[in-house]
Amino acid sequence: MQKFFAVLRNDRSTLDLLALAAIKLLVHLLTSQRYGYFRDEFYYIAASKRLAFGYVDFPPFIAVLTRLVRVTLGESLLALHLLPALAGAVLVFLTGLMARQLGANRFGQTLAALTALIAPQFLGVNSLLTVDAFDVLFWGLAIYVLILILKYEDPKVWLWFGLVVGLGLTNKISLLYFSLALVIGLVLTPQRKYFRSLWLYLGGAIALAFLVPYLIWNAANGWPTVQFFAAYGNKVYQASPIEFILQQILIMHPFTFPLWLMGLIYFFSKKGTAYRPLGWMYIVLLLIFMLQHAKNYFLAPIYPVLFAAGAVLFEQLVQAGRRSWLKAAFVSLLVIGGILVAPLAIPILPLRAHLAYTRITSGTDTQSEIYETGVFPQHFADRFGWEEMAVTVADVYHSLPPEDQANACIFAGNYGEAGALEFYGPRYGLPHVISGHNNYYLWGPDDCTGETVITIGAGNLEDLKQAFSDVRQVDQTHCDYCMPYENNLPIYVARGLKSPLEQLWPGVKVFQ
């Protein structure tokens, strides 16, 4: 394997890549504690307290990783955001290495890495503890190994490819789409010769072996992940094909569009013949996600290799025409554009300045879900209002008579609310929190008897009256910057459950 990693030479181009990776890491660390915890982070913390081989909406990797962070570094925002930031820094460096393997010199490698650095989608996911931060990295690693296979024609490296894909599947099953696109890409090119190699199938077996525990867990729990994805499209914004393509340009930054388009052209040019499966992979994935009306960022992990290939072609064209001024102009354009767009992806600015900047740039956000947004787009809005909600619920709980407090539990409408109340519960003396949303449904009612239930975001008054004999609204939440559907939520106190909670529990299941 030494010839494959000899690319990690000690020279100025490597130092350039390390410098850009360090900038990426530093930007995320400096902004990691601004605003608050993101909705999904509460959910991952809850999952990390209940380790299993799977969860309704994700495999076990993120829960195990969160558990490791909590045990070693704690639950601060800086601690939770450290590893996603590192993953982003590695991706920037890896994009430069992709360009190096594809034939780029120092400028091309730096250009590719810079493009990965400023892409708004990558800035956004690497600022949060989320499966997508590591999904992009696993795709990048898998693509890098695939480039090595195609370049050096050593089929034994399929074993390493299988290992990377397998680990990635324990984080997010999107790599199944990646694998399907790869198979099609190989079939459509002379590289179909690898189907005659036993090493490819051994690599595939290694990858699938990592998925087996998740499949067993699903089978044992009635295939909840299948149910989840069957309903998943109900909340996804149904973008038209043109909208989907325009969203790709926006989430990768409009100024990078010429480069990744050149990358796609490179793969279908004579110079890129050896790597043509990668070009077909992009087209296949674009068509699949576009026809499925998938979220716009599902395609994001494939772009680093397009940046890398585009940088190779751009460098060659500039050198052939001796247009050194064009190199400086394009890099300057990327840097300026990256600085201007970065506040829309990560919390760089103080709150008031951010509000003003958001108003100035309104209409630049790309919609991935059907929900109405407020002052901020969802990736910012979902960092606000959680502790205030916990304080309001705590006030309701502590106002109850002692006998009600002794038997009370909280029922939340979604995993964000449940996770936040569970996270802040010890600080404000809250009772047990349950929910019917995603894996909270599988965790069940636990010790909640249903004698006294505080509900938030879980149905209207008429629905609750069908299950309880006494239901009263006692308060409601308020938040200025959260998602509108999390604002002004009524808080009810319900007593006198008409049927045992175990009998009612199947009816509260929401997988989406």
Short mmCIF file of C-alpha atoms in Angstrom, two decimals:
data_model
loop_
_atom_site.label_atom_id
_atom_site.label_comp_id
_atom_site.label_asym_id
_atom_site.label_seq_id
_atom_site.Cartn_x
_atom_site.Cartn_y
_atom_site.Cartn_z
CA MET A 1 0.00 0.00 0.00
CA GLN A 2 3.02 2.33 0.19
CA LYS A 3 2.69 3.50 -3.41
CA PHE A 4 -0.87 4.57 -2.72
CA PHE A 5 0.07 6.74 0.23
CA ALA A 6 3.33 8.06 -1.19
CA VAL A 7 1.17 10.96 -2.31
CA LEU A 8 1.43 12.26 1.28
CA ARG A 9 4.82 13.80 0.53
CA ASN A 10 6.37 16.59 2.55
CA ASP A 11 6.30 19.56 0.19
CA ARG A 12 4.74 23.00 -0.19
CA SER A 13 1.54 21.67 -1.72
CA THR A 14 0.96 19.49 1.33
CA LEU A 15 1.58 22.47 3.59
CA ASP A 16 -0.96 24.46 1.57
CA LEU A 17 -3.57 21.76 2.08
CA LEU A 18 -2.81 21.52 5.78
CA ALA A 19 -3.13 25.30 6.10
CA LEU A 20 -6.56 25.30 4.46
CA ALA A 21 -7.66 22.38 6.65
CA ALA A 22 -6.46 24.28 9.71
CA ILE A 23 -8.45 27.36 8.66
CA LYS A 24 -11.54 25.18 8.31
CA LEU A 25 -11.02 23.71 11.77
CA LEU A 26 -10.30 27.09 13.37
CA VAL A 27 -13.41 28.72 11.89
CA HIS A 28 -15.62 25.97 13.30
CA LEU A 29 -13.99 25.97 16.72
CA LEU A 30 -14.27 29.75 17.04
CA THR A 31 -17.99 29.63 16.22
CA SER A 32 -18.84 26.33 17.90
CA GLN A 33 -20.42 27.82 21.03
CA ARG A 34 -22.50 30.54 19.38
CA TYR A 35 -26.33 30.36 19.64
CA GLY A 36 -27.21 26.95 21.08
CA TYR A 37 -27.71 23.22 20.70
CA PHE A 38 -29.25 22.00 17.45
CA ARG A 39 -32.43 19.90 17.55
CA ASP A 40 -30.75 16.68 16.36
CA GLU A 41 -27.93 17.00 18.89
CA PHE A 42 -30.38 16.47 21.75
CA TYR A 43 -31.63 13.34 19.99
CA TYR A 44 -28.12 11.92 19.54
CA ILE A 45 -27.35 12.59 23.20
CA ALA A 46 -30.52 10.70 24.15
CA ALA A 47 -29.54 7.83 21.86
CA SER A 48 -26.03 7.74 23.35
CA LYS A 49 -27.61 6.98 26.72
CA ARG A 50 -29.41 3.99 25.17
CA LEU A 51 -26.77 2.32 22.98
CA ALA A 52 -28.10 -0.24 20.53
CA PHE A 53 -27.26 -1.76 17.15
CA GLY A 54 -29.65 0.66 15.49
CA TYR A 55 -32.25 3.37 15.73
CA VAL A 56 -35.33 4.15 13.69
CA ASP A 57 -33.70 6.88 11.62
CA PHE A 58 -29.97 6.17 11.79
CA PRO A 59 -27.43 3.36 12.33
CA PRO A 60 -25.42 3.22 15.59
CA PHE A 61 -22.23 5.14 14.68
CA ILE A 62 -23.40 8.61 15.74
CA ALA A 63 -24.78 7.35 19.05
CA VAL A 64 -21.54 5.55 19.90
CA LEU A 65 -19.48 8.59 18.87
CA THR A 66 -21.67 10.90 20.96
CA ARG A 67 -21.29 8.56 23.93
CA LEU A 68 -17.51 8.69 23.53
CA VAL A 69 -17.53 12.49 23.39
CA ARG A 70 -19.78 12.79 26.43
CA VAL A 71 -17.61 10.43 28.48
CA THR A 72 -14.30 12.04 27.51
CA LEU A 73 -15.03 15.71 26.77
CA GLY A 74 -18.46 16.36 28.22
CA GLU A 75 -21.65 17.78 26.73
CA SER A 76 -20.62 21.37 26.00
CA LEU A 77 -21.17 22.81 22.54
CA LEU A 78 -17.41 22.90 21.98
CA ALA A 79 -17.09 19.22 22.90
CA LEU A 80 -19.96 18.12 20.67
CA HIS A 81 -18.77 20.19 17.70
CA LEU A 82 -15.10 19.22 17.83
CA LEU A 83 -15.28 15.96 15.87
CA PRO A 84 -17.58 17.31 13.11
CA ALA A 85 -15.12 20.19 12.70
CA LEU A 86 -12.22 17.73 12.46
CA ALA A 87 -14.16 15.71 9.90
CA GLY A 88 -14.58 18.86 7.81
CA ALA A 89 -10.89 19.70 8.05
CA VAL A 90 -9.97 16.20 6.90
CA LEU A 91 -12.39 16.54 3.97
CA VAL A 92 -10.70 19.77 2.82
CA PHE A 93 -7.29 18.08 2.95
CA LEU A 94 -8.67 14.96 1.25
CA THR A 95 -10.14 16.98 -1.61
CA GLY A 96 -6.68 18.37 -2.32
CA LEU A 97 -5.26 14.85 -2.28
CA MET A 98 -7.93 13.74 -4.76
CA ALA A 99 -6.75 16.48 -7.10
CA ARG A 100 -3.15 15.36 -6.58
CA GLN A 101 -3.97 11.77 -7.50
CA LEU A 102 -5.88 12.97 -10.56
CA GLY A 103 -2.79 14.86 -11.76
CA ALA A 104 -3.06 18.38 -10.35
CA ASN A 105 0.02 20.33 -9.35
CA ARG A 106 0.28 22.67 -6.38
CA PHE A 107 -2.18 25.27 -7.65
CA GLY A 108 -4.81 22.72 -8.66
CA GLN A 109 -4.61 20.92 -5.34
CA THR A 110 -4.97 24.18 -3.41
CA LEU A 111 -7.85 25.28 -5.62
CA ALA A 112 -9.75 22.03 -5.03
CA ALA A 113 -9.25 22.23 -1.26
CA LEU A 114 -10.26 25.91 -1.20
CA THR A 115 -13.48 25.08 -3.04
CA ALA A 116 -14.34 22.39 -0.48
CA LEU A 117 -13.56 24.89 2.27
CA ILE A 118 -16.02 27.57 1.13
CA ALA A 119 -18.91 25.32 0.06
CA PRO A 120 -21.86 26.43 2.25
CA GLN A 121 -23.24 22.90 2.64
CA PHE A 122 -19.98 21.60 4.05
CA LEU A 123 -19.60 24.62 6.32
CA GLY A 124 -23.09 24.00 7.66
CA VAL A 125 -22.87 20.26 8.34
CA ASN A 126 -19.43 20.52 9.90
CA SER A 127 -20.70 23.09 12.41
CA LEU A 128 -23.08 20.57 13.98
CA LEU A 129 -23.02 17.11 15.50
CA THR A 130 -24.91 15.31 12.77
CA VAL A 131 -24.64 12.12 10.74
CA ASP A 132 -24.16 14.25 7.61
CA ALA A 133 -20.86 15.66 8.85
CA PHE A 134 -19.37 12.16 8.90
CA ASP A 135 -21.33 10.92 5.87
CA VAL A 136 -19.54 13.45 3.66
CA LEU A 137 -16.19 12.30 5.05
CA PHE A 138 -16.92 8.60 4.51
CA TRP A 139 -17.97 9.30 0.93
CA GLY A 140 -14.77 11.29 0.44
CA LEU A 141 -12.61 8.48 1.80
CA ALA A 142 -14.41 5.90 -0.33
CA ILE A 143 -13.97 8.02 -3.46
CA TYR A 144 -10.29 8.56 -2.69
CA VAL A 145 -9.73 4.80 -2.41
CA LEU A 146 -11.72 4.31 -5.62
CA ILE A 147 -9.43 6.79 -7.39
CA LEU A 148 -6.47 4.72 -6.22
CA ILE A 149 -8.04 1.55 -7.59
CA LEU A 150 -8.75 3.12 -10.97
CA LYS A 151 -5.33 4.78 -11.18
CA TYR A 152 -3.06 1.93 -10.10
CA GLU A 153 -5.30 -0.94 -11.22
CA ASP A 154 -4.65 -2.99 -8.11
CA PRO A 155 -7.85 -4.97 -7.42
CA LYS A 156 -6.74 -5.92 -3.91
CA VAL A 157 -7.51 -2.36 -2.81
CA TRP A 158 -11.21 -3.25 -3.10
CA LEU A 159 -10.76 -4.67 0.41
CA TRP A 160 -9.88 -1.21 1.73
CA PHE A 161 -12.79 0.22 -0.22
CA GLY A 162 -15.14 -2.27 1.42
CA LEU A 163 -13.81 -1.36 4.85
CA VAL A 164 -14.43 2.37 4.32
CA VAL A 165 -17.90 1.84 2.86
CA GLY A 166 -18.76 -0.58 5.67
CA LEU A 167 -17.79 1.91 8.35
CA GLY A 168 -19.76 4.57 6.50
CA LEU A 169 -22.84 2.35 6.48
CA THR A 170 -22.77 2.25 10.27
CA ASN A 171 -23.22 6.03 10.12
CA LYS A 172 -25.74 6.54 7.29
CA ILE A 173 -27.13 4.15 4.73
CA SER A 174 -26.76 6.71 1.94
CA LEU A 175 -23.66 4.77 0.91
CA LEU A 176 -26.03 2.16 -0.52
CA TYR A 177 -26.93 4.76 -3.17
CA PHE A 178 -23.21 5.40 -3.64
CA SER A 179 -22.60 1.69 -4.16
CA LEU A 180 -25.46 1.36 -6.65
CA ALA A 181 -24.14 4.32 -8.63
CA LEU A 182 -20.66 2.77 -8.62
CA VAL A 183 -21.95 -0.52 -10.00
CA ILE A 184 -23.70 1.35 -12.82
CA GLY A 185 -20.61 3.48 -13.43
CA LEU A 186 -18.44 0.39 -13.78
CA VAL A 187 -20.94 -1.34 -16.08
CA LEU A 188 -20.99 1.67 -18.43
CA THR A 189 -17.18 1.88 -18.78
CA PRO A 190 -14.24 -0.39 -19.59
CA GLN A 191 -13.64 -0.63 -15.85
CA ARG A 192 -16.36 -3.29 -15.87
CA LYS A 193 -13.37 -5.63 -15.98
CA TYR A 194 -13.32 -5.45 -12.17
CA PHE A 195 -16.47 -7.58 -12.09
CA ARG A 196 -14.17 -10.47 -13.03
CA SER A 197 -12.11 -9.88 -9.89
CA LEU A 198 -12.79 -11.79 -6.69
CA TRP A 199 -11.38 -8.83 -4.72
CA LEU A 200 -14.33 -6.62 -5.66
CA TYR A 201 -16.80 -9.13 -4.25
CA LEU A 202 -14.72 -9.61 -1.11
CA GLY A 203 -14.73 -5.83 -0.63
CA GLY A 204 -18.49 -5.80 -1.09
CA ALA A 205 -18.86 -8.60 1.45
CA ILE A 206 -16.81 -6.63 3.97
CA ALA A 207 -19.03 -3.57 3.48
CA LEU A 208 -22.24 -5.56 3.86
CA ALA A 209 -20.91 -7.29 6.97
CA PHE A 210 -20.94 -3.93 8.77
CA LEU A 211 -24.62 -3.53 7.86
CA VAL A 212 -25.71 -6.92 9.24
CA PRO A 213 -26.16 -5.83 12.90
CA TYR A 214 -28.41 -2.95 11.77
CA LEU A 215 -30.45 -5.34 9.65
CA ILE A 216 -30.81 -7.78 12.54
CA TRP A 217 -31.87 -4.96 14.86
CA ASN A 218 -34.46 -3.84 12.30
CA ALA A 219 -35.82 -7.35 11.90
CA ALA A 220 -36.11 -7.74 15.66
CA ASN A 221 -38.02 -4.45 15.95
CA GLY A 222 -40.44 -4.83 13.03
CA TRP A 223 -38.36 -2.99 10.39
CA PRO A 224 -38.90 0.54 11.75
CA THR A 225 -36.30 2.04 9.38
CA VAL A 226 -38.31 0.83 6.39
CA GLN A 227 -41.41 2.43 7.89
CA PHE A 228 -39.47 5.62 8.54
CA PHE A 229 -38.27 5.99 4.96
CA ALA A 230 -41.72 5.11 3.61
CA ALA A 231 -43.06 8.23 5.35
CA TYR A 232 -39.92 10.36 5.04
CA GLY A 233 -40.95 12.01 1.79
CA ASN A 234 -44.00 13.53 3.45
CA LYS A 235 -41.89 16.28 5.01
CA VAL A 236 -39.43 16.83 2.14
CA TYR A 237 -39.88 19.82 -0.14
CA GLN A 238 -40.86 18.53 -3.58
CA ALA A 239 -38.40 20.41 -5.76
CA SER A 240 -38.78 20.27 -9.54
CA PRO A 241 -35.75 18.98 -11.51
CA ILE A 242 -34.75 22.55 -12.40
CA GLU A 243 -35.13 23.66 -8.78
CA PHE A 244 -33.06 20.70 -7.61
CA ILE A 245 -30.19 21.57 -9.94
CA LEU A 246 -30.34 25.24 -8.94
CA GLN A 247 -30.23 24.16 -5.30
CA GLN A 248 -27.06 22.19 -6.03
CA ILE A 249 -25.44 25.34 -7.37
CA LEU A 250 -26.47 27.30 -4.28
CA ILE A 251 -25.49 24.78 -1.60
CA MET A 252 -22.08 24.28 -3.21
CA HIS A 253 -21.69 28.07 -3.72
CA PRO A 254 -22.48 29.66 -7.11
CA PHE A 255 -18.85 30.64 -7.64
CA THR A 256 -17.76 26.98 -7.48
CA PHE A 257 -20.22 25.94 -10.20
CA PRO A 258 -17.79 26.46 -13.12
CA LEU A 259 -15.23 24.29 -11.37
CA TRP A 260 -17.43 21.30 -10.59
CA LEU A 261 -18.99 21.51 -14.05
CA MET A 262 -15.46 21.34 -15.47
CA GLY A 263 -14.89 18.34 -13.22
CA LEU A 264 -17.84 16.54 -14.77
CA ILE A 265 -16.55 17.42 -18.24
CA TYR A 266 -13.10 16.11 -17.28
CA PHE A 267 -14.47 12.67 -16.40
CA PHE A 268 -16.04 12.38 -19.86
CA SER A 269 -12.97 13.72 -21.68
CA LYS A 270 -10.14 11.65 -23.09
CA LYS A 271 -7.87 12.70 -20.22
CA GLY A 272 -10.36 11.42 -17.66
CA THR A 273 -11.09 8.09 -19.31
CA ALA A 274 -9.62 6.03 -16.47
CA TYR A 275 -11.88 7.78 -13.96
CA ARG A 276 -15.07 7.87 -16.05
CA PRO A 277 -17.05 5.73 -13.56
CA LEU A 278 -16.94 8.75 -11.23
CA GLY A 279 -18.64 10.90 -13.85
CA TRP A 280 -21.38 8.33 -14.35
CA MET A 281 -21.78 8.06 -10.58
CA TYR A 282 -22.61 11.75 -10.37
CA ILE A 283 -25.16 11.54 -13.17
CA VAL A 284 -26.80 8.43 -11.71
CA LEU A 285 -27.01 9.93 -8.22
CA LEU A 286 -28.32 13.23 -9.58
CA LEU A 287 -31.11 11.42 -11.44
CA ILE A 288 -32.00 9.18 -8.49
CA PHE A 289 -32.19 11.98 -5.94
CA MET A 290 -33.93 14.31 -8.36
CA LEU A 291 -36.60 11.75 -9.25
CA GLN A 292 -37.05 10.75 -5.62
CA HIS A 293 -37.48 14.40 -4.61
CA ALA A 294 -34.75 13.84 -2.04
CA LYS A 295 -33.38 16.64 0.09
CA ASN A 296 -31.00 18.80 -1.88
CA TYR A 297 -27.99 17.98 0.30
CA PHE A 298 -28.19 14.22 -0.32
CA LEU A 299 -26.01 14.71 -3.39
CA ALA A 300 -23.47 16.90 -1.59
CA PRO A 301 -20.89 14.19 -0.71
CA ILE A 302 -20.06 13.59 -4.39
CA TYR A 303 -18.92 17.16 -5.08
CA PRO A 304 -15.39 17.06 -3.61
CA VAL A 305 -14.22 14.75 -6.40
CA LEU A 306 -15.82 17.07 -8.97
CA PHE A 307 -13.95 19.97 -7.39
CA ALA A 308 -10.75 17.95 -7.63
CA ALA A 309 -11.24 16.96 -11.27
CA GLY A 310 -12.31 20.49 -12.18
CA ALA A 311 -9.17 21.87 -10.58
CA VAL A 312 -7.06 19.53 -12.75
CA LEU A 313 -8.73 20.75 -15.94
CA PHE A 314 -8.71 24.41 -14.88
CA GLU A 315 -5.00 24.25 -14.05
CA GLN A 316 -4.20 22.64 -17.40
CA LEU A 317 -6.22 25.20 -19.34
CA VAL A 318 -4.65 28.16 -17.54
CA GLN A 319 -1.13 26.82 -17.98
CA ALA A 320 -1.70 26.08 -21.65
CA GLY A 321 -2.86 29.64 -22.26
CA ARG A 322 -0.34 31.19 -19.87
CA ARG A 323 -3.10 33.09 -18.12
CA SER A 324 -1.64 33.42 -14.65
CA TRP A 325 -3.87 36.41 -14.00
CA LEU A 326 -6.91 34.13 -14.34
CA LYS A 327 -5.66 31.93 -11.51
CA ALA A 328 -5.33 34.89 -9.16
CA ALA A 329 -8.69 36.29 -10.24
CA PHE A 330 -10.57 33.02 -9.71
CA VAL A 331 -8.98 32.34 -6.32
CA SER A 332 -9.79 35.89 -5.22
CA LEU A 333 -13.36 35.43 -6.38
CA LEU A 334 -13.68 32.20 -4.37
CA VAL A 335 -12.20 33.75 -1.23
CA ILE A 336 -14.42 36.84 -1.37
CA GLY A 337 -17.47 34.77 -2.23
CA GLY A 338 -16.71 32.35 0.57
CA ILE A 339 -16.42 35.14 3.13
CA LEU A 340 -19.71 36.70 1.98
CA VAL A 341 -21.67 33.45 2.09
CA ALA A 342 -20.13 31.88 5.22
CA PRO A 343 -22.41 33.80 7.67
CA LEU A 344 -25.39 32.16 5.96
CA ALA A 345 -24.03 28.69 6.76
CA ILE A 346 -22.36 29.00 10.17
CA PRO A 347 -22.96 31.31 13.16
CA ILE A 348 -20.08 33.70 12.57
CA LEU A 349 -21.90 36.94 13.37
CA PRO A 350 -23.36 38.11 16.69
CA LEU A 351 -27.13 37.69 16.85
CA ARG A 352 -28.14 41.26 15.93
CA ALA A 353 -25.65 41.46 13.09
CA HIS A 354 -26.81 38.06 11.89
CA LEU A 355 -30.42 39.21 11.87
CA ALA A 356 -29.50 42.22 9.75
CA TYR A 357 -27.41 40.11 7.38
CA THR A 358 -30.23 37.59 7.03
CA ARG A 359 -32.65 40.35 6.07
CA ILE A 360 -30.23 41.69 3.46
CA THR A 361 -29.69 38.26 1.94
CA SER A 362 -33.27 36.99 2.29
CA GLY A 363 -34.27 34.53 -0.41
CA THR A 364 -30.85 32.88 -0.64
CA ASP A 365 -31.77 29.91 1.58
CA THR A 366 -32.52 26.61 -0.13
CA GLN A 367 -35.61 24.80 1.12
CA SER A 368 -35.26 21.09 1.88
CA GLU A 369 -38.40 20.55 4.01
CA ILE A 370 -42.01 21.71 3.73
CA TYR A 371 -42.10 23.56 7.02
CA GLU A 372 -42.51 27.31 7.15
CA THR A 373 -39.42 29.15 8.34
CA GLY A 374 -39.28 32.28 10.46
CA VAL A 375 -36.58 34.88 10.95
CA PHE A 376 -33.84 32.30 10.36
CA PRO A 377 -33.64 29.28 8.05
CA GLN A 378 -34.04 25.92 9.75
CA HIS A 379 -30.35 25.12 10.26
CA PHE A 380 -30.14 28.22 12.50
CA ALA A 381 -33.70 28.34 13.85
CA ASP A 382 -33.38 24.85 15.34
CA ARG A 383 -30.70 26.17 17.71
CA PHE A 384 -33.08 28.53 19.50
CA GLY A 385 -35.78 28.25 22.12
CA TRP A 386 -35.01 24.88 23.68
CA GLU A 387 -33.89 25.96 27.13
CA GLU A 388 -36.67 28.54 27.31
CA MET A 389 -39.12 25.74 26.54
CA ALA A 390 -37.64 23.63 29.34
CA VAL A 391 -37.99 26.54 31.78
CA THR A 392 -41.65 27.02 30.85
CA VAL A 393 -42.41 23.31 31.24
CA ALA A 394 -40.53 23.29 34.56
CA ASP A 395 -42.69 26.14 35.82
CA VAL A 396 -45.79 24.12 34.95
CA TYR A 397 -44.44 21.00 36.60
CA HIS A 398 -43.41 22.72 39.83
CA SER A 399 -46.80 24.42 40.06
CA LEU A 400 -48.53 21.05 40.34
CA PRO A 401 -49.60 19.67 43.72
CA PRO A 402 -46.99 17.37 45.29
CA GLU A 403 -49.12 14.27 44.67
CA ASP A 404 -49.33 15.11 40.95
CA GLN A 405 -45.61 15.82 40.73
CA ALA A 406 -44.87 12.41 42.21
CA ASN A 407 -46.73 10.65 39.37
CA ALA A 408 -46.17 13.11 36.51
CA CYS A 409 -44.33 12.59 33.24
CA ILE A 410 -43.92 14.73 30.13
CA PHE A 411 -45.12 13.73 26.67
CA ALA A 412 -43.46 15.66 23.83
CA GLY A 413 -44.57 15.77 20.22
CA ASN A 414 -41.22 15.24 18.51
CA TYR A 415 -37.68 14.10 19.24
CA GLY A 416 -36.36 17.68 19.34
CA GLU A 417 -38.72 18.67 22.13
CA ALA A 418 -38.27 15.36 23.96
CA GLY A 419 -34.48 15.45 23.63
CA ALA A 420 -34.25 19.05 24.83
CA LEU A 421 -36.47 18.43 27.85
CA GLU A 422 -34.48 15.32 28.69
CA PHE A 423 -31.19 17.23 28.33
CA TYR A 424 -32.27 20.17 30.49
CA GLY A 425 -34.37 18.01 32.82
CA PRO A 426 -31.77 17.55 35.57
CA ARG A 427 -31.04 21.30 35.59
CA TYR A 428 -34.69 22.24 36.12
CA GLY A 429 -35.92 19.22 38.05
CA LEU A 430 -38.15 17.78 35.31
CA PRO A 431 -39.74 14.32 35.45
CA HIS A 432 -39.36 11.53 32.87
CA VAL A 433 -39.86 12.56 29.21
CA ILE A 434 -41.51 10.31 26.62
CA SER A 435 -42.59 10.72 23.01
CA GLY A 436 -44.01 8.73 20.11
CA HIS A 437 -41.62 10.22 17.56
CA ASN A 438 -39.07 7.94 15.89
CA ASN A 439 -36.87 6.07 18.36
CA TYR A 440 -38.57 7.61 21.37
CA TYR A 441 -41.52 5.41 20.40
CA LEU A 442 -39.36 2.29 20.65
CA TRP A 443 -37.97 3.42 23.99
CA GLY A 444 -41.57 3.33 25.15
CA PRO A 445 -43.38 4.88 28.13
CA ASP A 446 -40.95 3.31 30.61
CA ASP A 447 -42.14 4.17 34.15
CA CYS A 448 -44.73 6.74 33.06
CA THR A 449 -48.10 5.68 34.47
CA GLY A 450 -50.17 8.29 32.67
CA GLU A 451 -51.86 9.46 35.86
CA THR A 452 -50.63 13.02 35.32
CA VAL A 453 -49.15 13.97 31.97
CA ILE A 454 -47.75 17.33 30.88
CA THR A 455 -47.98 17.48 27.10
CA ILE A 456 -46.22 19.81 24.70
CA GLY A 457 -46.55 19.73 20.93
CA ALA A 458 -48.53 16.49 21.15
CA GLY A 459 -51.98 16.96 19.68
CA ASN A 460 -54.78 19.45 20.27
CA LEU A 461 -57.25 19.76 23.11
CA GLU A 462 -59.91 17.58 21.46
CA ASP A 463 -57.44 14.75 20.79
CA LEU A 464 -56.26 14.76 24.39
CA LYS A 465 -59.82 14.75 25.74
CA GLN A 466 -60.40 11.44 23.96
CA ALA A 467 -57.65 9.87 26.06
CA PHE A 468 -57.99 11.78 29.35
CA SER A 469 -60.97 12.74 31.47
CA ASP A 470 -59.44 16.06 32.56
CA VAL A 471 -57.34 18.22 30.23
CA ARG A 472 -56.44 21.87 30.82
CA GLN A 473 -54.14 24.26 29.00
CA VAL A 474 -51.92 25.92 31.59
CA ASP A 475 -49.28 27.74 29.51
CA GLN A 476 -47.60 27.98 26.14
CA THR A 477 -44.07 28.30 24.82
CA HIS A 478 -42.54 31.37 23.22
CA CYS A 479 -39.39 31.85 21.20
CA ASP A 480 -38.40 34.68 18.87
CA TYR A 481 -36.03 32.88 16.51
CA CYS A 482 -37.05 29.22 16.52
CA MET A 483 -38.99 27.43 13.81
CA PRO A 484 -42.59 28.72 13.70
CA TYR A 485 -44.04 25.29 14.46
CA GLU A 486 -42.11 25.27 17.74
CA ASN A 487 -43.42 28.69 18.79
CA ASN A 488 -46.54 29.27 20.92
CA LEU A 489 -46.99 25.57 21.62
CA PRO A 490 -49.81 24.97 24.13
CA ILE A 491 -48.83 23.11 27.28
CA TYR A 492 -51.56 20.92 28.74
CA VAL A 493 -51.87 19.09 32.02
CA ALA A 494 -53.88 15.91 31.47
CA ARG A 495 -55.26 13.66 34.20
CA GLY A 496 -57.45 10.58 34.36
CA LEU A 497 -56.16 8.37 31.57
CA LYS A 498 -59.14 6.40 30.24
CA SER A 499 -57.17 3.32 29.14
CA PRO A 500 -53.82 1.85 30.26
CA LEU A 501 -50.91 3.66 28.61
CA GLU A 502 -49.56 0.38 27.22
CA GLN A 503 -52.77 -0.05 25.22
CA LEU A 504 -52.67 3.51 23.87
CA TRP A 505 -48.97 3.48 23.04
CA PRO A 506 -49.20 1.97 19.50
CA GLY A 507 -51.43 4.90 18.55
CA VAL A 508 -48.80 7.55 19.35
CA LYS A 509 -46.20 6.19 16.87
CA VAL A 510 -44.88 8.75 14.40
CA PHE A 511 -42.04 7.67 12.11
CA GLN A 512 -40.87 10.48 9.83
#
